[in-house]
Amino acid sequence: MPQARPPITQNPDIRYLGRLLGDVIRIYGGERLFKQTEYIRAASVDRARGVAPAEGVDTGLDALTLDDTLAFVRGFMLFSMLANLAEDRQGVAAEPGADVASAVAKLGKDGIKPADIVKLLEKALVVPVLTAHPTEVRRKSMIDHRNVISELMALRDTGAVETAQGEPIDEAISRQIALLWQTRPLRRERLFVRDEIDNALSYFRDIFMPVLPGLYARWDRVVGQRIPGFLKLGTWIGGDRDGNPFVQADQLRLALNRASGSTLRFYMEALHELGAQLSISSELAAVPASVKDLAAASGDDAPSRRDEPYRRAISGIYARVAANYEALTGQAAPRAARLKGKPYGSAAELRSDLATLGRGLAMEGNGVLSSGGGLGRLIRAVELFGFHLATLDMRQNSAIHERVVAELLKVAGVEPDYLALDEEARVTLLRRELANNRPLGSRFAQYSEETATEMAIVEAAAEAHRMYGPASITHYLISKAESVSDMLEVNILLKEAGLWKAAENGDPPIAPIMAVPLFETIADLENAPGVMADYFGLPEIGAVVRARGHQEVMIGYSDSNKDGGYLTSTWGLYEASLALAPVFEQAGVAMQLFHGRGGAVGRGGGSSFQAIQAQPPGTVQGRIRITEQGEVIAAKYGTPESARINLEAVTSAALLASLEPERLPASDNERFTAAMTKISTLAFKAYRDLVYETPGFREFFREMTPIQEISGLKIGSRPASRTKSNRIEDLRAIPWVFSWAQARVMLPGWYGVGQALKEFGDDALLRDMAQGWPFFRASMANMEMVLAKSDLEIASHYLPLVEDKTVGDAIFKRIREGWDLAHDMLLTATEQPYLLATNPTLDASIRLRLPYIEPLNLLQVELLKRHRAGEGDPRISEGIQLSINAIATALRNSG
Ligand code: PGA
């Protein structure tokens, strides 16, 4: 007996904000626009509820002029933004058990003690890495207004009726919505790398730096002792130049310079506050000699502070940090130091002075003054952020490294045609070069622009190490890596800047920046364990990695998905991780996986908490890095509170994944793994058949989705594609996923899975897997969300955009059948009567939102038709861009 879906209840905040938005539209857009919007909204809600027939009704859209259309789309976009905000406030983002206290308690039940946790953390590294992947469609100004509304709503929750400035809260919120209404949502200008640097910096400066030390203090209390600084920050912005010719040495310098400036300003501010606080008089407190020495060395001899050793010491520390600031940024400190100080040689020296003060405070009073508090937080901050704030990764494509190394070898007269060599010959040659410290490059040679640019970047990295310390850059990622030579080539480039030093007197080579392969096609993932085993097998590499203690491998979710489809990609990543673990164990090196995932499920999106826990046993062991990109950054880290929730989630998941005993019995593991291998092969075939083997599919995709128009959105500094080809293989994964989402097909999140599960034919086993296996459960949960957001009825409106109707109909029919199968098989496996039956919160969120997306899709199709028919009115392309923006906002992730 099919179970009826429960009616959905509207979140009261959404109703409240929706009403205020309606008022704003009426006041600023006029009564007519308000009525039209209301009409379209009501008609769409009725259709979604089944009250009105889907076909042949007046949607109200035809009555819109082009100007009205633009205003209407903006209105619906703002509604979605406000609805997202209201949901985030209701804690949709916080998953049960996704915090460190719960994880510690859960581990405690398995007999794992805080001491075991601390032991793990001593060797652990957990890093969210911010990237500039272009999927955030909203301008920063819009997000800022949104955040103000969020703060006002929080104030309203406390029962307050006025803001601190005495303004009625309702009015303040209305004003903010009116500002949103009058803020242009689309960017007119290209985005530059420096904009991306600034944007990321605002999160580091306003959210991460203030939030992290406090979170650590909370975790110290949970664990019962001070825990090591294992959770740190990373960034790609200014260092990721794969397919982005605008990232060069200057951008790398700028990113580091700006980050360092922010960090030191943060420290100066904190020191200033500490100076005000620590008014302790030596006449009233015991002060150890070490603090007195620091006070004496500061040179602060103001009579009013003669008996205040802490303040005097802090004046000295402040002066030294101000000197660092001046040396590193070339600017005067914002608040001039009263004293002259010598810059600290390293962040560790600064930390050591602060620790001296901490020990002084701890001498008396049971640590009341020393534990926690401003000084404790500052010490933690210095440990975590050094003088660099976040570790900046470098990234470039292996093909470019190959060309650059080939040119260097040729000009140096070592090898005339490196590119013609096979892998074995390449490895032999590169190893020979790595065995000595003689650089290949010459100051007097003329290199191609590409080589000169690449060499300048590694030079800038070496300079960064000298200025900000070696923690400022630690990883060099190699896109499309597939062989040992790909990694050796990067070591060769690093050597040119003194960042690889050959073995000497029995000591291993020194490589302060690690070459990290990014494996991102299904075949490369399969080969990854073999490649890593060969790499570790080279004596000089084995020595370097053992000396370092760990090695990273990055695995790419999006490209493997585009290559092999959803399930084959997730399974390929799982299997590769599992197969890599023994290779690392044998080499005596800790494995650190770096997960390159985006917000959309087709790019590895979904709950990080679930995803980390669903990693294969033995593959986390305290070390994990994860990309955070695009719209995900504002969603997860937009406010201090959401940042705390999400940092708690990654950290607790990493703890659980590392320490929880394996609960899956070996026999189940074997059954499930064998089943998944079969299913994955079937899914791969179904997916490749459609996407790569179907004649006309490429054209179908280019015509049915707004892929061409998406490239025109000014949401990132990098060009939309790496090459001019329009082969799907050559398309970047982001526009691929993004455009399927717009047309509501969302094929990368599910296609091929239904056929595979059906052909597999053992429903009972599928049910066992969905019940008992975190990997399969997480895969199904993510696919379920995508299925719930996709809508092939709406998608069918895009079909007339395909020129060849016969091909279009045939392909769409296959897509529709695939969707039906994915839907039915998902329900079979998860034993649910309808999608999201076991996740009513998400169900309500999506169902509430759907009626607002449909008119946007219908309008988008109309505008695309007119645009492609050659109508030149600029409002048409603006409308398309706005609709893309609005749909992405409403779907909550773009691509
Ligand atoms: P990339 O990223 O194209 O920069 O490798 C892919 C993605 O994140 O989807």
mmCIF file of C-alpha atoms in Angstrom, residues 465-762:
data_model
loop_
_atom_site.group_PDB
_atom_site.id
_atom_site.type_symbol
_atom_site.label_atom_id
_atom_site.label_comp_id
_atom_site.label_asym_id
_atom_site.label_seq_id
_atom_site.Cartn_x
_atom_site.Cartn_y
_atom_site.Cartn_z
ATOM 1 C CA HIS A 465 59.578 30.059 2.136
ATOM 2 C CA ARG A 466 62.249 32.566 3.014
ATOM 3 C CA MET A 467 59.759 35.290 3.921
ATOM 4 C CA TYR A 468 56.870 33.480 5.579
ATOM 5 C CA GLY A 469 58.404 30.170 6.562
ATOM 6 C CA PRO A 470 58.169 26.709 5.028
ATOM 7 C CA ALA A 471 54.580 26.177 6.213
ATOM 8 C CA SER A 472 53.401 28.821 3.733
ATOM 9 C CA ILE A 473 53.633 26.395 0.775
ATOM 10 C CA THR A 474 53.878 22.660 1.315
ATOM 11 C CA HIS A 475 52.096 20.980 -1.606
ATOM 12 C CA TYR A 476 52.494 21.130 -5.356
ATOM 13 C CA LEU A 477 49.578 19.356 -7.052
ATOM 14 C CA ILE A 478 49.825 17.795 -10.458
ATOM 15 C CA SER A 479 46.575 17.703 -12.428
ATOM 16 C CA LYS A 480 45.975 14.768 -14.749
ATOM 17 C CA ALA A 481 48.822 12.845 -13.176
ATOM 18 C CA GLU A 482 49.263 9.340 -14.463
ATOM 19 C CA SER A 483 52.877 8.301 -14.104
ATOM 20 C CA VAL A 484 55.996 8.447 -11.963
ATOM 21 C CA SER A 485 57.656 10.867 -14.365
ATOM 22 C CA ASP A 486 54.804 13.330 -13.787
ATOM 23 C CA MET A 487 55.948 13.620 -10.168
ATOM 24 C CA LEU A 488 59.656 13.593 -10.896
ATOM 25 C CA GLU A 489 59.178 16.457 -13.335
ATOM 26 C CA VAL A 490 57.778 18.617 -10.552
ATOM 27 C CA ASN A 491 60.695 17.734 -8.322
ATOM 28 C CA ILE A 492 62.991 18.836 -11.158
ATOM 29 C CA LEU A 493 61.218 22.191 -11.381
ATOM 30 C CA LEU A 494 61.417 22.627 -7.624
ATOM 31 C CA LYS A 495 65.102 21.849 -7.755
ATOM 32 C CA GLU A 496 65.593 24.813 -10.073
ATOM 33 C CA ALA A 497 64.566 27.077 -7.202
ATOM 34 C CA GLY A 498 66.487 25.221 -4.529
ATOM 35 C CA LEU A 499 63.359 23.462 -3.282
ATOM 36 C CA TRP A 500 64.824 20.031 -3.910
ATOM 37 C CA LYS A 501 68.279 19.322 -2.583
ATOM 38 C CA ALA A 502 69.983 16.130 -3.658
ATOM 39 C CA ALA A 503 71.081 13.465 -1.180
ATOM 40 C CA GLU A 504 74.377 14.222 0.484
ATOM 41 C CA ASN A 505 76.680 12.359 2.857
ATOM 42 C CA GLY A 506 74.110 9.653 3.444
ATOM 43 C CA ASP A 507 71.359 12.160 4.249
ATOM 44 C CA PRO A 508 68.162 11.878 2.212
ATOM 45 C CA PRO A 509 67.306 14.565 -0.328
ATOM 46 C CA ILE A 510 65.448 17.558 1.068
ATOM 47 C CA ALA A 511 62.128 18.516 -0.503
ATOM 48 C CA PRO A 512 60.223 21.104 1.530
ATOM 49 C CA ILE A 513 57.431 21.168 -1.070
ATOM 50 C CA MET A 514 55.792 17.824 -1.774
ATOM 51 C CA ALA A 515 54.912 16.826 -5.345
ATOM 52 C CA VAL A 516 51.360 15.466 -5.143
ATOM 53 C CA PRO A 517 49.674 13.568 -7.962
ATOM 54 C CA LEU A 518 46.015 14.271 -8.690
ATOM 55 C CA PHE A 519 44.450 11.140 -10.135
ATOM 56 C CA GLU A 520 41.190 11.993 -11.795
ATOM 57 C CA THR A 521 40.116 9.600 -14.514
ATOM 58 C CA ILE A 522 38.763 6.120 -13.853
ATOM 59 C CA ALA A 523 41.825 4.550 -15.503
ATOM 60 C CA ASP A 524 44.257 6.768 -13.597
ATOM 61 C CA LEU A 525 42.540 5.910 -10.323
ATOM 62 C CA GLU A 526 42.896 2.225 -11.143
ATOM 63 C CA ASN A 527 46.569 2.665 -11.894
ATOM 64 C CA ALA A 528 47.251 4.912 -8.891
ATOM 65 C CA PRO A 529 48.434 2.193 -6.463
ATOM 66 C CA GLY A 530 50.920 0.848 -9.026
ATOM 67 C CA VAL A 531 52.226 4.313 -9.816
ATOM 68 C CA MET A 532 52.695 5.142 -6.136
ATOM 69 C CA ALA A 533 54.416 1.827 -5.456
ATOM 70 C CA ASP A 534 56.867 2.545 -8.280
ATOM 71 C CA TYR A 535 57.397 6.087 -7.023
ATOM 72 C CA PHE A 536 58.146 4.950 -3.486
ATOM 73 C CA GLY A 537 60.370 2.238 -4.923
ATOM 74 C CA LEU A 538 62.855 4.828 -6.206
ATOM 75 C CA PRO A 539 65.497 4.986 -3.472
ATOM 76 C CA GLU A 540 65.792 8.789 -3.379
ATOM 77 C CA ILE A 541 61.998 9.222 -3.280
ATOM 78 C CA GLY A 542 61.596 6.504 -0.677
ATOM 79 C CA ALA A 543 64.148 8.337 1.456
ATOM 80 C CA VAL A 544 62.424 11.717 1.060
ATOM 81 C CA VAL A 545 58.976 10.452 1.909
ATOM 82 C CA ARG A 546 60.145 8.415 4.860
ATOM 83 C CA ALA A 547 61.987 11.426 6.226
ATOM 84 C CA ARG A 548 58.824 13.483 5.841
ATOM 85 C CA GLY A 549 56.693 10.705 7.263
ATOM 86 C CA HIS A 550 53.753 11.144 4.973
ATOM 87 C CA GLN A 551 52.793 11.573 1.341
ATOM 88 C CA GLU A 552 49.640 12.974 -0.154
ATOM 89 C CA VAL A 553 47.602 11.694 -3.079
ATOM 90 C CA MET A 554 44.773 13.768 -4.422
ATOM 91 C CA ILE A 555 41.725 12.119 -5.915
ATOM 92 C CA GLY A 556 39.342 14.008 -8.188
ATOM 93 C CA TYR A 557 35.629 13.479 -7.910
ATOM 94 C CA SER A 558 34.344 15.621 -10.779
ATOM 95 C CA ASP A 559 36.508 14.439 -13.573
ATOM 96 C CA SER A 560 36.176 10.792 -12.659
ATOM 97 C CA ASN A 561 32.422 11.323 -12.617
ATOM 98 C CA LYS A 562 32.413 12.946 -16.035
ATOM 99 C CA ASP A 563 34.573 10.100 -17.260
ATOM 100 C CA GLY A 564 32.721 7.137 -15.802
ATOM 101 C CA GLY A 565 29.442 8.256 -14.248
ATOM 102 C CA TYR A 566 28.358 8.678 -10.647
ATOM 103 C CA LEU A 567 28.637 5.213 -9.174
ATOM 104 C CA THR A 568 31.748 4.135 -11.036
ATOM 105 C CA SER A 569 33.438 7.320 -9.935
ATOM 106 C CA THR A 570 32.594 6.952 -6.245
ATOM 107 C CA TRP A 571 33.512 3.287 -6.381
ATOM 108 C CA GLY A 572 36.714 4.013 -8.278
ATOM 109 C CA LEU A 573 37.699 6.510 -5.591
ATOM 110 C CA TYR A 574 36.859 4.034 -2.852
ATOM 111 C CA GLU A 575 38.785 1.206 -4.447
ATOM 112 C CA ALA A 576 41.780 3.375 -5.225
ATOM 113 C CA SER A 577 41.927 4.587 -1.620
ATOM 114 C CA LEU A 578 41.667 1.054 -0.346
ATOM 115 C CA ALA A 579 44.337 -0.245 -2.698
ATOM 116 C CA LEU A 580 46.670 2.649 -1.919
ATOM 117 C CA ALA A 581 46.689 1.962 1.826
ATOM 118 C CA PRO A 582 48.921 -1.167 1.709
ATOM 119 C CA VAL A 583 51.278 0.538 -0.750
ATOM 120 C CA PHE A 584 51.854 3.266 1.804
ATOM 121 C CA GLU A 585 52.130 0.807 4.623
ATOM 122 C CA GLN A 586 54.785 -1.098 2.792
ATOM 123 C CA ALA A 587 56.715 2.069 2.116
ATOM 124 C CA GLY A 588 56.485 2.981 5.793
ATOM 125 C CA VAL A 589 54.750 6.266 5.022
ATOM 126 C CA ALA A 590 51.489 7.677 6.356
ATOM 127 C CA MET A 591 48.880 8.187 3.653
ATOM 128 C CA GLN A 592 47.178 11.521 3.273
ATOM 129 C CA LEU A 593 44.299 11.645 0.832
ATOM 130 C CA PHE A 594 43.184 14.958 -0.553
ATOM 131 C CA HIS A 595 39.612 14.853 -1.766
ATOM 132 C CA GLY A 596 38.889 17.226 -4.622
ATOM 133 C CA ARG A 597 35.152 17.605 -4.395
ATOM 134 C CA GLY A 598 32.637 20.330 -5.164
ATOM 135 C CA GLY A 599 29.155 21.123 -3.954
ATOM 136 C CA ALA A 600 27.054 19.234 -6.475
ATOM 137 C CA VAL A 601 26.740 15.481 -6.095
ATOM 138 C CA GLY A 602 28.112 14.995 -9.609
ATOM 139 C CA ARG A 603 31.264 16.617 -8.269
ATOM 140 C CA GLY A 604 31.466 14.678 -5.025
ATOM 141 C CA GLY A 605 29.140 16.964 -3.053
ATOM 142 C CA GLY A 606 26.896 15.947 -0.198
ATOM 143 C CA SER A 607 27.448 15.761 3.516
ATOM 144 C CA SER A 608 31.156 15.841 4.409
ATOM 145 C CA PHE A 609 30.330 14.216 7.727
ATOM 146 C CA GLN A 610 28.846 11.190 5.974
ATOM 147 C CA ALA A 611 31.418 11.168 3.204
ATOM 148 C CA ILE A 612 34.417 11.075 5.521
ATOM 149 C CA GLN A 613 32.901 8.336 7.604
ATOM 150 C CA ALA A 614 32.094 6.360 4.483
ATOM 151 C CA GLN A 615 35.775 6.240 3.528
ATOM 152 C CA PRO A 616 37.219 2.750 3.339
ATOM 153 C CA PRO A 617 38.565 1.406 6.618
ATOM 154 C CA GLY A 618 42.157 2.334 7.375
ATOM 155 C CA THR A 619 42.362 5.121 4.801
ATOM 156 C CA VAL A 620 41.896 8.193 6.976
ATOM 157 C CA GLN A 621 44.122 7.659 10.033
ATOM 158 C CA GLY A 622 43.901 11.263 11.074
ATOM 159 C CA ARG A 623 45.054 12.708 7.779
ATOM 160 C CA ILE A 624 42.662 14.219 5.291
ATOM 161 C CA ARG A 625 42.409 17.346 3.174
ATOM 162 C CA ILE A 626 39.219 18.377 1.395
ATOM 163 C CA THR A 627 38.490 21.157 -1.060
ATOM 164 C CA GLU A 628 35.836 23.688 -0.200
ATOM 165 C CA GLN A 629 34.705 25.670 -3.163
ATOM 166 C CA GLY A 630 32.257 28.060 -4.740
ATOM 167 C CA GLU A 631 28.843 28.343 -3.154
ATOM 168 C CA VAL A 632 29.839 25.789 -0.527
ATOM 169 C CA ILE A 633 32.165 28.309 1.114
ATOM 170 C CA ALA A 634 29.442 30.826 1.918
ATOM 171 C CA ALA A 635 27.008 28.064 2.876
ATOM 172 C CA LYS A 636 29.387 26.400 5.303
ATOM 173 C CA TYR A 637 31.516 29.254 6.509
ATOM 174 C CA GLY A 638 29.355 32.314 5.912
ATOM 175 C CA THR A 639 28.836 33.021 9.597
ATOM 176 C CA PRO A 640 30.866 32.114 12.693
ATOM 177 C CA GLU A 641 28.098 29.804 13.827
ATOM 178 C CA SER A 642 27.858 27.875 10.555
ATOM 179 C CA ALA A 643 31.653 27.672 10.452
ATOM 180 C CA ARG A 644 31.696 26.144 13.923
ATOM 181 C CA ILE A 645 29.053 23.594 12.907
ATOM 182 C CA ASN A 646 30.942 22.585 9.789
ATOM 183 C CA LEU A 647 34.380 22.486 11.368
ATOM 184 C CA GLU A 648 32.962 20.346 14.160
ATOM 185 C CA ALA A 649 31.503 18.056 11.486
ATOM 186 C CA VAL A 650 34.746 17.487 9.546
ATOM 187 C CA THR A 651 36.755 17.052 12.699
ATOM 188 C CA SER A 652 34.398 14.625 14.349
ATOM 189 C CA ALA A 653 34.061 12.642 11.128
ATOM 190 C CA ALA A 654 37.845 12.448 10.808
ATOM 191 C CA LEU A 655 38.087 11.183 14.404
ATOM 192 C CA LEU A 656 35.407 8.579 13.882
ATOM 193 C CA ALA A 657 36.789 7.434 10.536
ATOM 194 C CA SER A 658 40.241 7.051 12.062
ATOM 195 C CA LEU A 659 39.434 5.438 15.373
ATOM 196 C CA GLU A 660 36.091 3.673 15.261
ATOM 197 C CA PRO A 661 36.436 -0.072 15.073
ATOM 198 C CA GLU A 662 35.290 -1.556 11.778
ATOM 199 C CA ARG A 663 31.736 -2.697 12.346
ATOM 200 C CA LEU A 664 31.098 -4.388 9.059
ATOM 201 C CA PRO A 665 31.693 -8.146 9.394
ATOM 202 C CA ALA A 666 34.364 -9.392 6.982
ATOM 203 C CA SER A 667 31.884 -11.644 5.221
ATOM 204 C CA ASP A 668 29.591 -8.706 4.491
ATOM 205 C CA ASN A 669 32.506 -6.629 3.372
ATOM 206 C CA GLU A 670 33.431 -9.309 0.884
ATOM 207 C CA ARG A 671 29.867 -9.730 -0.384
ATOM 208 C CA PHE A 672 29.297 -6.021 -0.703
ATOM 209 C CA THR A 673 32.596 -5.314 -2.365
ATOM 210 C CA ALA A 674 32.092 -8.040 -4.938
ATOM 211 C CA ALA A 675 28.588 -6.747 -5.633
ATOM 212 C CA MET A 676 29.777 -3.175 -5.991
ATOM 213 C CA THR A 677 32.466 -4.188 -8.443
ATOM 214 C CA LYS A 678 29.809 -5.751 -10.650
ATOM 215 C CA ILE A 679 27.398 -2.867 -10.273
ATOM 216 C CA SER A 680 30.096 -0.371 -11.049
ATOM 217 C CA THR A 681 31.007 -2.171 -14.275
ATOM 218 C CA LEU A 682 27.364 -2.190 -15.340
ATOM 219 C CA ALA A 683 26.912 1.469 -14.449
ATOM 220 C CA PHE A 684 30.071 2.415 -16.316
ATOM 221 C CA LYS A 685 28.795 0.724 -19.435
ATOM 222 C CA ALA A 686 25.364 2.341 -19.236
ATOM 223 C CA TYR A 687 26.871 5.780 -18.668
ATOM 224 C CA ARG A 688 29.585 5.561 -21.323
ATOM 225 C CA ASP A 689 27.064 4.172 -23.803
ATOM 226 C CA LEU A 690 24.925 7.249 -23.479
ATOM 227 C CA VAL A 691 27.506 9.968 -23.026
ATOM 228 C CA TYR A 692 30.396 8.868 -25.187
ATOM 229 C CA GLU A 693 29.001 6.273 -27.575
ATOM 230 C CA THR A 694 25.689 7.782 -28.657
ATOM 231 C CA PRO A 695 25.906 9.621 -31.958
ATOM 232 C CA GLY A 696 24.657 13.164 -31.553
ATOM 233 C CA PHE A 697 24.969 13.227 -27.762
ATOM 234 C CA ARG A 698 27.512 16.024 -27.726
ATOM 235 C CA GLU A 699 25.237 18.259 -29.812
ATOM 236 C CA PHE A 700 22.239 17.249 -27.736
ATOM 237 C CA PHE A 701 24.030 18.370 -24.590
ATOM 238 C CA ARG A 702 25.234 21.637 -26.120
ATOM 239 C CA GLU A 703 21.783 22.523 -27.395
ATOM 240 C CA MET A 704 19.538 21.319 -24.644
ATOM 241 C CA THR A 705 21.390 22.857 -21.712
ATOM 242 C CA PRO A 706 22.571 26.444 -21.266
ATOM 243 C CA ILE A 707 26.230 25.335 -21.430
ATOM 244 C CA GLN A 708 27.159 28.037 -23.926
ATOM 245 C CA GLU A 709 25.496 30.757 -21.905
ATOM 246 C CA ILE A 710 27.067 29.594 -18.640
ATOM 247 C CA SER A 711 30.482 30.339 -20.055
ATOM 248 C CA GLY A 712 29.437 33.992 -20.190
ATOM 249 C CA LEU A 713 28.804 34.246 -16.433
ATOM 250 C CA LYS A 714 31.482 36.296 -14.794
ATOM 251 C CA ILE A 715 31.937 34.108 -11.771
ATOM 252 C CA GLY A 716 35.581 33.170 -11.901
ATOM 253 C CA SER A 717 38.912 34.450 -13.117
ATOM 254 C CA ARG A 718 39.742 31.375 -15.110
ATOM 255 C CA PRO A 719 38.543 30.742 -18.675
ATOM 256 C CA ALA A 720 35.593 28.319 -18.932
ATOM 257 C CA SER A 721 37.527 25.680 -20.812
ATOM 258 C CA ARG A 722 41.104 24.596 -21.189
ATOM 259 C CA THR A 723 40.925 24.097 -24.955
ATOM 260 C CA LYS A 724 38.782 25.197 -27.861
ATOM 261 C CA SER A 725 37.504 21.668 -28.528
ATOM 262 C CA ASN A 726 33.887 20.912 -27.715
ATOM 263 C CA ARG A 727 34.467 17.264 -26.899
ATOM 264 C CA ILE A 728 32.994 16.273 -23.573
ATOM 265 C CA GLU A 729 36.370 14.815 -22.611
ATOM 266 C CA ASP A 730 37.914 18.273 -22.918
ATOM 267 C CA LEU A 731 35.202 20.190 -21.139
ATOM 268 C CA ARG A 732 35.918 21.172 -17.560
ATOM 269 C CA ALA A 733 33.790 19.254 -15.106
ATOM 270 C CA ILE A 734 32.191 22.332 -13.592
ATOM 271 C CA PRO A 735 30.268 23.591 -16.636
ATOM 272 C CA TRP A 736 29.296 19.994 -17.404
ATOM 273 C CA VAL A 737 27.615 19.499 -14.034
ATOM 274 C CA PHE A 738 26.388 23.077 -13.822
ATOM 275 C CA SER A 739 24.504 22.994 -17.113
ATOM 276 C CA TRP A 740 22.793 19.671 -16.437
ATOM 277 C CA ALA A 741 21.616 21.122 -13.148
ATOM 278 C CA GLN A 742 20.113 24.160 -14.836
ATOM 279 C CA ALA A 743 18.043 22.010 -17.188
ATOM 280 C CA ARG A 744 17.024 20.013 -14.096
ATOM 281 C CA VAL A 745 18.316 16.745 -15.563
ATOM 282 C CA MET A 746 21.301 16.528 -13.207
ATOM 283 C CA LEU A 747 22.484 13.537 -15.127
ATOM 284 C CA PRO A 748 25.970 13.425 -13.559
ATOM 285 C CA GLY A 749 24.377 12.627 -10.201
ATOM 286 C CA TRP A 750 22.551 9.457 -11.222
ATOM 287 C CA TYR A 751 22.733 8.344 -14.838
ATOM 288 C CA GLY A 752 23.510 4.662 -15.285
ATOM 289 C CA VAL A 753 22.878 3.718 -11.674
ATOM 290 C CA GLY A 754 19.293 2.552 -12.220
ATOM 291 C CA GLN A 755 20.189 0.292 -15.135
ATOM 292 C CA ALA A 756 23.108 -1.153 -13.179
ATOM 293 C CA LEU A 757 21.131 -1.883 -10.026
ATOM 294 C CA LYS A 758 18.356 -3.436 -12.090
ATOM 295 C CA GLU A 759 20.668 -5.613 -14.171
ATOM 296 C CA PHE A 760 22.522 -6.648 -11.050
ATOM 297 C CA GLY A 761 19.295 -8.332 -10.119
ATOM 298 C CA ASP A 762 19.761 -9.111 -6.412
#
